[in-house]
PDB file of C-alpha atoms in Angstrom:
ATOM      1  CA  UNK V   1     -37.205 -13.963  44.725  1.00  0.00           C
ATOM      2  CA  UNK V   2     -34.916 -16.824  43.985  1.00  0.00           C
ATOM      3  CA  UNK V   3     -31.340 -16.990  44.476  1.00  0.00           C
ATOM      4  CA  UNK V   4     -30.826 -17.683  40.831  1.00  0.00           C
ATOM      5  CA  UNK V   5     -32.540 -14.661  39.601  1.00  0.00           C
ATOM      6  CA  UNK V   6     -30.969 -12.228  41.667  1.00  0.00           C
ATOM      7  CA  UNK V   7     -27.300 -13.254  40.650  1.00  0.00           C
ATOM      8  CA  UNK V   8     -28.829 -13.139  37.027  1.00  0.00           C
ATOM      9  CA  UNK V   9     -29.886  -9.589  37.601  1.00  0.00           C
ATOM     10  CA  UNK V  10     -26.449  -8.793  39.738  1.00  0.00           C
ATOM     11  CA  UNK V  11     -24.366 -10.348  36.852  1.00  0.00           C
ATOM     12  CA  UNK V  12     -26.370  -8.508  34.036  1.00  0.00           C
ATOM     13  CA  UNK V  13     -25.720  -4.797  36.133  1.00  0.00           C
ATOM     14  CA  UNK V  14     -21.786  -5.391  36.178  1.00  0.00           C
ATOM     15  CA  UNK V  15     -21.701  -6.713  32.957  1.00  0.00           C
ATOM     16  CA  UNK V  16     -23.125  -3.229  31.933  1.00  0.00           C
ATOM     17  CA  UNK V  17     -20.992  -1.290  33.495  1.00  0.00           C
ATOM     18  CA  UNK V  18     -17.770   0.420  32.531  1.00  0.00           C
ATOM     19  CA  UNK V  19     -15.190  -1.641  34.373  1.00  0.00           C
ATOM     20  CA  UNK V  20     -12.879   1.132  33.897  1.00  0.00           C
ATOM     21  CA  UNK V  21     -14.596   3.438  36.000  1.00  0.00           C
ATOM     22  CA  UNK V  22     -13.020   4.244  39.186  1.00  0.00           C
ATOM     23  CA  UNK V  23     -16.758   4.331  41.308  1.00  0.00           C
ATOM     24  CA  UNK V  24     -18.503   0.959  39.553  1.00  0.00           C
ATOM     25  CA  UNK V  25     -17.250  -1.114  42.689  1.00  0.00           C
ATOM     26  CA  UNK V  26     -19.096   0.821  44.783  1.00  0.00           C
ATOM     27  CA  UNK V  27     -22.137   0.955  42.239  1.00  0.00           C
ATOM     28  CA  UNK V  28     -22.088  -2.647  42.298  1.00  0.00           C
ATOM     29  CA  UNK V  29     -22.142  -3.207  46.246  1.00  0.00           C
ATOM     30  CA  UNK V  30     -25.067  -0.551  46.437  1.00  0.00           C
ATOM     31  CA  UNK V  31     -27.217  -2.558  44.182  1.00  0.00           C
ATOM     32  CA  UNK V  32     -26.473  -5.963  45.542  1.00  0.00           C
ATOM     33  CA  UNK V  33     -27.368  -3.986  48.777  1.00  0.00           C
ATOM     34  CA  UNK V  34     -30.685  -3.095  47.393  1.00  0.00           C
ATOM     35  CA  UNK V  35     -31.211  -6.865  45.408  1.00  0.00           C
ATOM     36  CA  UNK V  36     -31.147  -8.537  49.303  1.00  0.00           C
ATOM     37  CA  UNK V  37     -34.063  -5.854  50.268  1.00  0.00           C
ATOM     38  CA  UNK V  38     -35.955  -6.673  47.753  1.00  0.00           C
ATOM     39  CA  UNK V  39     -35.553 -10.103  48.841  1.00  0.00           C
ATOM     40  CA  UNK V  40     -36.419  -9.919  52.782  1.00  0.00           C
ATOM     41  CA  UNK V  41     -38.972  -7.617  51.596  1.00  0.00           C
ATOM     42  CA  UNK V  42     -40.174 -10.585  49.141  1.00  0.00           C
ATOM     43  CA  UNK V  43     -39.723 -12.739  52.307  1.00  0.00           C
ATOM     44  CA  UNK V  44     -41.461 -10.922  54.549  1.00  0.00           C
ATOM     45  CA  UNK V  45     -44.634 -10.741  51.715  1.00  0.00           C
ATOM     46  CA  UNK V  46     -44.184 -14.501  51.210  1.00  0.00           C
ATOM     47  CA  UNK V  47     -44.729 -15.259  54.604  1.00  0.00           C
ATOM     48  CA  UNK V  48     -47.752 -12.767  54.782  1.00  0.00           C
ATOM     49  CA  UNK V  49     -49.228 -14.814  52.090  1.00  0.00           C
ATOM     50  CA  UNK V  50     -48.816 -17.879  53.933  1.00  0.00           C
ATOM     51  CA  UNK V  51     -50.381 -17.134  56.911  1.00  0.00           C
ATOM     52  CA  UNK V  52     -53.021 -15.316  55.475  1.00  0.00           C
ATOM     53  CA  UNK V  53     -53.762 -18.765  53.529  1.00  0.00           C
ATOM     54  CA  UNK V  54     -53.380 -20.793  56.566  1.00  0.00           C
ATOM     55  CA  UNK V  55     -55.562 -18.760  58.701  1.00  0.00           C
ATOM     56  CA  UNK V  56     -58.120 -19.373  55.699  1.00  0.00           C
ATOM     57  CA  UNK V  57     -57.672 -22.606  55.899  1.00  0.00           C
ATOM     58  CA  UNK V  58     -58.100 -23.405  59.605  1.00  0.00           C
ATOM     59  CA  UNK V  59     -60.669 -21.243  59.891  1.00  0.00           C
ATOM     60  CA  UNK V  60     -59.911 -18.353  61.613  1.00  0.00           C
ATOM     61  CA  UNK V  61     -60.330 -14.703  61.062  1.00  0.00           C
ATOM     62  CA  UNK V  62     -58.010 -12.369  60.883  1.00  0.00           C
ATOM     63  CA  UNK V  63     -58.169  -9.816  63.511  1.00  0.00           C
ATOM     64  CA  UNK V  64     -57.396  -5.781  62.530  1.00  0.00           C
ATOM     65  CA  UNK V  65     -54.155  -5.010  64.774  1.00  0.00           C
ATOM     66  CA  UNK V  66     -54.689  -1.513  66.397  1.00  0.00           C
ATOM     67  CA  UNK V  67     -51.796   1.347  65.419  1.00  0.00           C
ATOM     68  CA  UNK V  68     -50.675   1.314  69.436  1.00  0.00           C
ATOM     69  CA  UNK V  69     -50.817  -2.088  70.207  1.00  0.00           C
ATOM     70  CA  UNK V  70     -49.259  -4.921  67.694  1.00  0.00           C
ATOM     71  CA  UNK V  71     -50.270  -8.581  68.135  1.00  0.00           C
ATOM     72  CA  UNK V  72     -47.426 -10.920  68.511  1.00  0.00           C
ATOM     73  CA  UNK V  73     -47.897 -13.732  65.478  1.00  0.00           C
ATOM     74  CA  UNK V  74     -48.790 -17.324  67.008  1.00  0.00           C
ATOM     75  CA  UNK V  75     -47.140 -19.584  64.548  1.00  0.00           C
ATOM     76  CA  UNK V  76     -43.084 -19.440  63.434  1.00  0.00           C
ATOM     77  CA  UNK V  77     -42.809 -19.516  59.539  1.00  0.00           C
ATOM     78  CA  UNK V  78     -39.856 -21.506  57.953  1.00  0.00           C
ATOM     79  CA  UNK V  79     -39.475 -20.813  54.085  1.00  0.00           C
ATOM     80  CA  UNK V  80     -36.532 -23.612  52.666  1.00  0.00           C
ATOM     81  CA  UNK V  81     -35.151 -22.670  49.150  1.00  0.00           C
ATOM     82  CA  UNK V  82     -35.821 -25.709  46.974  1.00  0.00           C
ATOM     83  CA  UNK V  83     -32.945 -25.437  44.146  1.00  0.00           C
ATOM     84  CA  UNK V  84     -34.487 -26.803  41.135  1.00  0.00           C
ATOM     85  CA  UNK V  85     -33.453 -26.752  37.679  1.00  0.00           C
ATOM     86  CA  UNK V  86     -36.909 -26.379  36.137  1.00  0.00           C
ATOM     87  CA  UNK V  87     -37.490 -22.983  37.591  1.00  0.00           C
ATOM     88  CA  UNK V  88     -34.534 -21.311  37.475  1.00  0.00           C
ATOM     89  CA  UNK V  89     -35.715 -19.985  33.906  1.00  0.00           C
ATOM     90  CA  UNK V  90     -38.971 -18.583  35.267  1.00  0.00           C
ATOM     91  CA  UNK V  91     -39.000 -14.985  35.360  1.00  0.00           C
ATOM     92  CA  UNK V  92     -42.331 -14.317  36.919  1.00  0.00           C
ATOM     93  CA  UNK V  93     -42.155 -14.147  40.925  1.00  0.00           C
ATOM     94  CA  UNK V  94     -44.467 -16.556  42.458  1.00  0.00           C
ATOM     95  CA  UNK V  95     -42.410 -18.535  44.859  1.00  0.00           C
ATOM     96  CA  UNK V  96     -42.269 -21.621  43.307  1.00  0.00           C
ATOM     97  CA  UNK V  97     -38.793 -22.555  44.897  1.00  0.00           C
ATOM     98  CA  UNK V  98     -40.020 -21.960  48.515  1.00  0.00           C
ATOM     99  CA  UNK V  99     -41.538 -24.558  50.384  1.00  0.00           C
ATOM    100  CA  UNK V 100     -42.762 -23.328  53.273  1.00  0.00           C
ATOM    101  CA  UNK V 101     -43.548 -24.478  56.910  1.00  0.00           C
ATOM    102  CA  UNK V 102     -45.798 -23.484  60.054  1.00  0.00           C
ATOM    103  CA  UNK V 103     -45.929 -24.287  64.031  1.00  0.00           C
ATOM    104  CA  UNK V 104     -46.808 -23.280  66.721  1.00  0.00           C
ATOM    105  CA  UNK V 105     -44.489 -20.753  67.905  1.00  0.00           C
ATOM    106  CA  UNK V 106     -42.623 -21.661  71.635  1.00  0.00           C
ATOM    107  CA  UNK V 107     -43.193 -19.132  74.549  1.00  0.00           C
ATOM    108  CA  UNK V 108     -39.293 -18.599  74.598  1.00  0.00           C
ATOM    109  CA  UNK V 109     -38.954 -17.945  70.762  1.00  0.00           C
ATOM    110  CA  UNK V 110     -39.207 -14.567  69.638  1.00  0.00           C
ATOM    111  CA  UNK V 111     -39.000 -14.855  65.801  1.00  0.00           C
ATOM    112  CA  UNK V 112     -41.879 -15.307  63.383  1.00  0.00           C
ATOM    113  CA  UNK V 113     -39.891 -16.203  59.794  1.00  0.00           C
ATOM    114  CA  UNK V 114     -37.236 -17.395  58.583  1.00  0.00           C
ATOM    115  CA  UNK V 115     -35.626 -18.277  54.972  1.00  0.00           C
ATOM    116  CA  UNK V 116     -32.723 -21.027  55.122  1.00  0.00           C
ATOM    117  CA  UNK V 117     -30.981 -22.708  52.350  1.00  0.00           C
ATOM    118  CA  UNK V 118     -30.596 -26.470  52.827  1.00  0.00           C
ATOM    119  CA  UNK V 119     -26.953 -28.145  52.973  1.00  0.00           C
ATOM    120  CA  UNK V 120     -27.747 -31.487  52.009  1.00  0.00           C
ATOM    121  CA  UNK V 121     -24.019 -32.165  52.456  1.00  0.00           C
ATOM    122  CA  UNK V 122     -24.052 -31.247  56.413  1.00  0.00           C
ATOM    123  CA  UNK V 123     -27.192 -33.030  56.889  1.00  0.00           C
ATOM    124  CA  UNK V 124     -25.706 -36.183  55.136  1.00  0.00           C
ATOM    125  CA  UNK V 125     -22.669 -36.126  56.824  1.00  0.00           C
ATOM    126  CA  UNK V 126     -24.455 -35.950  60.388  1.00  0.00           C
ATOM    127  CA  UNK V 127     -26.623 -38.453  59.451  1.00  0.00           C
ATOM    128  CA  UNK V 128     -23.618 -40.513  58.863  1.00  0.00           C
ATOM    129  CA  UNK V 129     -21.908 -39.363  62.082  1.00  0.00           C
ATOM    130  CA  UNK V 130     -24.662 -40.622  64.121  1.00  0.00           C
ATOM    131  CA  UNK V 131     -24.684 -43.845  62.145  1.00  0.00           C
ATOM    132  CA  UNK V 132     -28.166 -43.494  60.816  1.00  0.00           C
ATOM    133  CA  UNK V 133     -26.902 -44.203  56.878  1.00  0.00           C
ATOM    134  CA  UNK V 134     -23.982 -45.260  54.774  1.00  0.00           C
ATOM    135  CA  UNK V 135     -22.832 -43.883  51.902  1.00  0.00           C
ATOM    136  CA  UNK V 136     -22.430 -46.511  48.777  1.00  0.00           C
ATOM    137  CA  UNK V 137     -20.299 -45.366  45.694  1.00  0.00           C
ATOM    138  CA  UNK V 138     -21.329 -46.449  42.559  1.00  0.00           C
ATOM    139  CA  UNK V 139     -18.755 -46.361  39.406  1.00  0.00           C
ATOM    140  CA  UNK V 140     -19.432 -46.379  35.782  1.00  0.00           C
ATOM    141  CA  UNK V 141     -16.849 -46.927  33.033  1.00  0.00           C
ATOM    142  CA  UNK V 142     -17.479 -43.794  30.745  1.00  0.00           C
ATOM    143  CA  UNK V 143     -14.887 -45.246  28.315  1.00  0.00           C
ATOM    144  CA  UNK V 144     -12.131 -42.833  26.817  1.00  0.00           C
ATOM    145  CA  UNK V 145     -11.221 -40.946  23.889  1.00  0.00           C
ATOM    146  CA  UNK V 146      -8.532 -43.632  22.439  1.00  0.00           C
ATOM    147  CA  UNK V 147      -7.266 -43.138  19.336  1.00  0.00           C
ATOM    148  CA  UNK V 148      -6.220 -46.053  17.160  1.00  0.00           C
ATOM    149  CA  UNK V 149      -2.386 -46.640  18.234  1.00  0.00           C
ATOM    150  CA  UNK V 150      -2.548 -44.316  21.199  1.00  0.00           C
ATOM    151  CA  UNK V 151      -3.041 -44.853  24.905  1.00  0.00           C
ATOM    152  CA  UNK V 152      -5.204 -42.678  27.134  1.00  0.00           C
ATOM    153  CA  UNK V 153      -6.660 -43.148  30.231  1.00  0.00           C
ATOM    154  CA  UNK V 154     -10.544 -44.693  31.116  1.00  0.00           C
ATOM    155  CA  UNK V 155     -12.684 -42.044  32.765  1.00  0.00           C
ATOM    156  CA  UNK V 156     -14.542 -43.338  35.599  1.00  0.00           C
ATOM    157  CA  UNK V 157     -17.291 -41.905  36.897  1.00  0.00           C
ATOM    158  CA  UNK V 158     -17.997 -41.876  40.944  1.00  0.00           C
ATOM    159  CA  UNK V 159     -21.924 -41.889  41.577  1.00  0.00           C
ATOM    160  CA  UNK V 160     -22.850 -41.625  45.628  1.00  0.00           C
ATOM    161  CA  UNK V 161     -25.828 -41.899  47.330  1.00  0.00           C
ATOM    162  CA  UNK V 162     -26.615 -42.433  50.526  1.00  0.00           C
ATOM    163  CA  UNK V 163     -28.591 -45.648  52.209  1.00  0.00           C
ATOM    164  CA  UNK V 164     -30.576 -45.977  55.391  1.00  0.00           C
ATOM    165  CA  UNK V 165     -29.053 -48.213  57.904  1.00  0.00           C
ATOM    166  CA  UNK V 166     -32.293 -50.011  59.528  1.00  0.00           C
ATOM    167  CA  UNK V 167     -33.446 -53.663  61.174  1.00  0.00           C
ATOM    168  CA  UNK V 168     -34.996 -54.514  57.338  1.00  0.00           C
ATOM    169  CA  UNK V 169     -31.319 -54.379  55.671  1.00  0.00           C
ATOM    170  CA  UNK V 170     -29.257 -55.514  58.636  1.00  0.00           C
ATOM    171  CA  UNK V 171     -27.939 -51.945  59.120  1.00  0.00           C
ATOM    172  CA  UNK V 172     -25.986 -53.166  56.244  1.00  0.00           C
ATOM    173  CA  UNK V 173     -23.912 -55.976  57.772  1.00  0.00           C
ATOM    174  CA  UNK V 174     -22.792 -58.613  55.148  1.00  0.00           C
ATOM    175  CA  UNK V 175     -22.586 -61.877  56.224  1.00  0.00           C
ATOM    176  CA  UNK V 176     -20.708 -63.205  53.475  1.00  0.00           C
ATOM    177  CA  UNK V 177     -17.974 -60.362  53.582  1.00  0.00           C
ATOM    178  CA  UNK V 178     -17.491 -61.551  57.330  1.00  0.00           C
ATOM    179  CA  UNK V 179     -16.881 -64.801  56.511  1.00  0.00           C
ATOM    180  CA  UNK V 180     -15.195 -64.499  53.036  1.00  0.00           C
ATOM    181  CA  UNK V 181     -12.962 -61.596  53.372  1.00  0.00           C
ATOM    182  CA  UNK V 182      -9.798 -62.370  55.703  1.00  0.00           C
ATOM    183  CA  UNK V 183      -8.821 -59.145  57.114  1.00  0.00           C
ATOM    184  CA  UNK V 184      -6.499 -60.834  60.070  1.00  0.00           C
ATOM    185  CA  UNK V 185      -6.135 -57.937  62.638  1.00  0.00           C
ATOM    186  CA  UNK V 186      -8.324 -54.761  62.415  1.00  0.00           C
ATOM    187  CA  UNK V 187      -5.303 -52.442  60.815  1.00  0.00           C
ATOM    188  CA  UNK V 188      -4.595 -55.253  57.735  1.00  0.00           C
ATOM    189  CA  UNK V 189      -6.211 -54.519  54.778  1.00  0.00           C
ATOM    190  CA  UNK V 190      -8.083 -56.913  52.221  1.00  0.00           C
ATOM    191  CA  UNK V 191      -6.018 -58.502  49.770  1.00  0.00           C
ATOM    192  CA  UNK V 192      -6.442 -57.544  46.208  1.00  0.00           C
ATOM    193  CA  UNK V 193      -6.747 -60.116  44.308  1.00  0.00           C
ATOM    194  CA  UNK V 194      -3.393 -60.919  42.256  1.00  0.00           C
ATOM    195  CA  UNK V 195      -3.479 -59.987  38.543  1.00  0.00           C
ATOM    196  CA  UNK V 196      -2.689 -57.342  35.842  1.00  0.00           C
ATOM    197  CA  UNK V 197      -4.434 -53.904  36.091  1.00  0.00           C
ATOM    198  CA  UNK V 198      -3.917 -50.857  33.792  1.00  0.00           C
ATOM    199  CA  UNK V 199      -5.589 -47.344  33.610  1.00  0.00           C
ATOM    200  CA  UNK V 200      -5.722 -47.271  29.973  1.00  0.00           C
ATOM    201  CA  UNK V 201      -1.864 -45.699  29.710  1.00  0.00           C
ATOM    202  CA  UNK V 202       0.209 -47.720  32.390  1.00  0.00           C
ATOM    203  CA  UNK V 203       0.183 -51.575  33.477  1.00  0.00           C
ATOM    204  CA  UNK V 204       0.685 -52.217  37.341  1.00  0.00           C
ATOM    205  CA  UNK V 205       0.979 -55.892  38.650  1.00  0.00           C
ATOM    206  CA  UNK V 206      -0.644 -56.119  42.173  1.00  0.00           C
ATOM    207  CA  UNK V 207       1.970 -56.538  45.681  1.00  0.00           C
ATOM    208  CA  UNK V 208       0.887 -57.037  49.041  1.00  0.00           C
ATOM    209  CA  UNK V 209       3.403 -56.323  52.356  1.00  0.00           C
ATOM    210  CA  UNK V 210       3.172 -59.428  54.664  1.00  0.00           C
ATOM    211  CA  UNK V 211       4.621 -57.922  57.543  1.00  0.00           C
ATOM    212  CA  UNK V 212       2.164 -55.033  57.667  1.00  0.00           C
ATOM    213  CA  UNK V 213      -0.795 -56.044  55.840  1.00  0.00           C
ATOM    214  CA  UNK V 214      -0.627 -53.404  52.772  1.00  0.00           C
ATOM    215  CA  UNK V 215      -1.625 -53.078  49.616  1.00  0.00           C
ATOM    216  CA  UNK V 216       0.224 -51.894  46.655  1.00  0.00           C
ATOM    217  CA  UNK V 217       0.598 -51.813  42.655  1.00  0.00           C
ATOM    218  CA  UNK V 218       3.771 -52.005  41.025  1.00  0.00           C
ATOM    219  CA  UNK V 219       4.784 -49.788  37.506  1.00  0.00           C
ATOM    220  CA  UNK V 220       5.702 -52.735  35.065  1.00  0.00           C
ATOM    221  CA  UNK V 221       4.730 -50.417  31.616  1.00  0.00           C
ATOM    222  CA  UNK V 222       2.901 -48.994  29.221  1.00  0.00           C
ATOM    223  CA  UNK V 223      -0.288 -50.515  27.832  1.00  0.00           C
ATOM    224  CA  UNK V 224       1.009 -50.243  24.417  1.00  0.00           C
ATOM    225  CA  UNK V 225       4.071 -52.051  25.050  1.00  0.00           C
ATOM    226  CA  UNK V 226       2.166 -54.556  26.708  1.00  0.00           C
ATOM    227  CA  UNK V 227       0.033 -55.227  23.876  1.00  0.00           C
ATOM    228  CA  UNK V 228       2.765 -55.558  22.074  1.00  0.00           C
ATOM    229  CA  UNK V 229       4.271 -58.349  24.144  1.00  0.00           C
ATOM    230  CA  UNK V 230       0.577 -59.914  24.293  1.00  0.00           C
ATOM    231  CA  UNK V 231      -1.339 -59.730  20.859  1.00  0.00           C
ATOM    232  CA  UNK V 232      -3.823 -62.207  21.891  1.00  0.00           C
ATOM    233  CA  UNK V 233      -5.239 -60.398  24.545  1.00  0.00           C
ATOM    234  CA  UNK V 234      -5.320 -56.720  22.679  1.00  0.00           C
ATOM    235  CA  UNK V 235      -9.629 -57.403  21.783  1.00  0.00           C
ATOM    236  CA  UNK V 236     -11.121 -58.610  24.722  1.00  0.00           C
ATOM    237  CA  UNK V 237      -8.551 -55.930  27.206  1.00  0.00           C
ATOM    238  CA  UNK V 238      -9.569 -53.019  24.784  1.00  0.00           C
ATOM    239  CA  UNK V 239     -12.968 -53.915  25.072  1.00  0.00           C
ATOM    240  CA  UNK V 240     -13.148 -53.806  28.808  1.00  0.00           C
ATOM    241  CA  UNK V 241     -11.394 -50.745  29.034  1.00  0.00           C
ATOM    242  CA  UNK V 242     -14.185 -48.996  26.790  1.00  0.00           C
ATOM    243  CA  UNK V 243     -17.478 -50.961  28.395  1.00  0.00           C
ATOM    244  CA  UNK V 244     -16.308 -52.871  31.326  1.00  0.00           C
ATOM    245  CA  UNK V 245     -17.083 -52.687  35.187  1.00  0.00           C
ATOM    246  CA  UNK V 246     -13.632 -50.971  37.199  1.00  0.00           C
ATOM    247  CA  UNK V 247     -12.141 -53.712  38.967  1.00  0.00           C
ATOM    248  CA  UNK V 248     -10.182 -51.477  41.035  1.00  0.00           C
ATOM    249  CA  UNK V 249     -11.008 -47.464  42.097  1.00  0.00           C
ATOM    250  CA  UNK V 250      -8.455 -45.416  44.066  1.00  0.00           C
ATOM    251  CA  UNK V 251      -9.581 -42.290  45.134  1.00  0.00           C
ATOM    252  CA  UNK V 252      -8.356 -39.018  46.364  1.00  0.00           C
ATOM    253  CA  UNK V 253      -5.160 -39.413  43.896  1.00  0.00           C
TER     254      UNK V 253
END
C-alpha cells in the first residue's frame, strides 16, 4: 500500500473523530498502529508475488517447505517506493509505486526483503561530495504583480538540476572562464560588472572593496523615484523587469 493512501486513510479517521474526546489520541495511534501492519503485511505479500514470478520466470519450481523444517530464501528482495503523481489517485492496490529488485542473497546476510524510500537529496549530495556531478541553477524571470504607479518586487524562480562531471564535458572546466574571469588570489571574488541594478522596489549601484576583493551593492532609491529622475529609460527597464533574464541572483537572503 502506498504511502499516500495510508495518510489519506489516517487523515480521513481523525478528521472523523470528535476532537473533544479525551481517548481519540489514543484511538488515533492504535489505528496508525494497525495502517503500518497492513503495510508490512502488504510488503511481505508483495515480495511473495515477486518471487513467485521470478521463480516462473527462470524456471524453477517451487519446492513445498515442510511444517518442521523452513527453507532459507536464496535471493534478497529490495522494494523502492517510486513517488509519482499519476498514482497517487489510484485506489485499487496493485503496487504500481514499487519497483522492485532481486539478487542473490550473501552467505553473511540474513534478511530476505526490504522496502526503502529513496532520498534523492542524500544521494545527490554524495554524488556531489565525491565529485561525480555539479549542480547548475537555472533562473527564470516569472515577472511580478506591478500595478500601474506602484513598485513591487520580480519573482525569480531557482530551477536545479544536477550534471554529470565526465571526460566528454571536461568535468565541466571552462576554458574561457579561466582565461576571462580575473579572480587574482583564490579568496577574491569576481567583479560584478559596474552598473545599475534594482529588484523591482529598490535601485542599488554596484561597489567592489580593493583591499579585500569583495563585492557589494549600494541603496541609492526607489525604482519609482528613479524613473522619475530617468523618463527615457521607464519602457525598455519595465520591460526587462517583467520578461528579462536576472542579471544578478543572491541567494540565501
Amino acid at each position: 500500500m502506498a504511502r499516500q493512501q495510508l495518510q489519506d486513510r489516517y487523515d480521513e479517521f481523525v478528521a472523523k473523530q470528535d476532537t473533544k474526546a479525551p481517548d481519540w489520541p489514543e484511538k488515533a495511534a492504535r489505528y496508525e498502529k494497525s495502517l503500518l501492519i497492513s503495510q508490512e503485511k502488504a510488503a511481505a505479500k508483495a515480495h511473495e508475488d515477486a518471487m513467485r514470478a521470478y521463480q516462473k520466470k527462470e524456471g524453477m519450481e517451487e519446492e513445498p517447505e515442510t511444517p518442521t523444517e523452513k527453507k532459507d530464501c536464496e535471493y534478497q528482495m529490495v522494494g523502492v517506493i517510486r513517488h509519482s503523481k499519476k498514482n497517487n489517485n489510484d485506489n485499487n492496490d496493485n503496487h504500481e509505486n514499487v519497483q522492485w529488485y532481486a539478487r542473490k542473497k550473501p552467505a553473511d546476510s540474513n534478511w530476505n526483503v526490504r522496502l526503502v524510500h529513496v532520498n534523492r537529496a542524500a544521494i545527490i549530495r554524495d554524488l556531489f561530495c565525491r565529485g561525480k556531478v555539479d549542480v547548475v541553477a537555472e533562473y527564470k524571470n516569472m515577472g511580478n504583480t506591478r500595478e500601474p504607479d506602484q513598485d513591487d518586487e520580480v519573482i525569480v524562480k531557482a530551477q536545479y538540476k544536477a550534471k554529470p562531471r565526465s571526460w566528454r564535458n571536461l568535468w565541466n572546466f571552462s576554458p574561457k572562464h579561466f582565461f576571462t574571469d580575473s579572480s587574482g588570489m583564490f579568496w577574491r571574488e569576481r567583479r560584478l560588472s559596474p552598473g545599475i541594478y534594482t529588484d523591482g522596489v529598490r535601485v542599488y549601484e554596484t561597489t567592489y572593496r580593493y583591499h579585500d576583493g569583495r563585492n557589494g551593492i549600494r541603496d541609492i532609491g526607489s525604482l519609482s523615484g528613479y524613473l522619475d529622475k530617468y523618463p527615457e529609460e521607464k519602457d525598455d527597464l519595465l520591460k526587462r523587469l517583467e520578461t528579462g533574464k536576472p542579471d544578478l541572483i543572491q541567494e540565501g537572503k
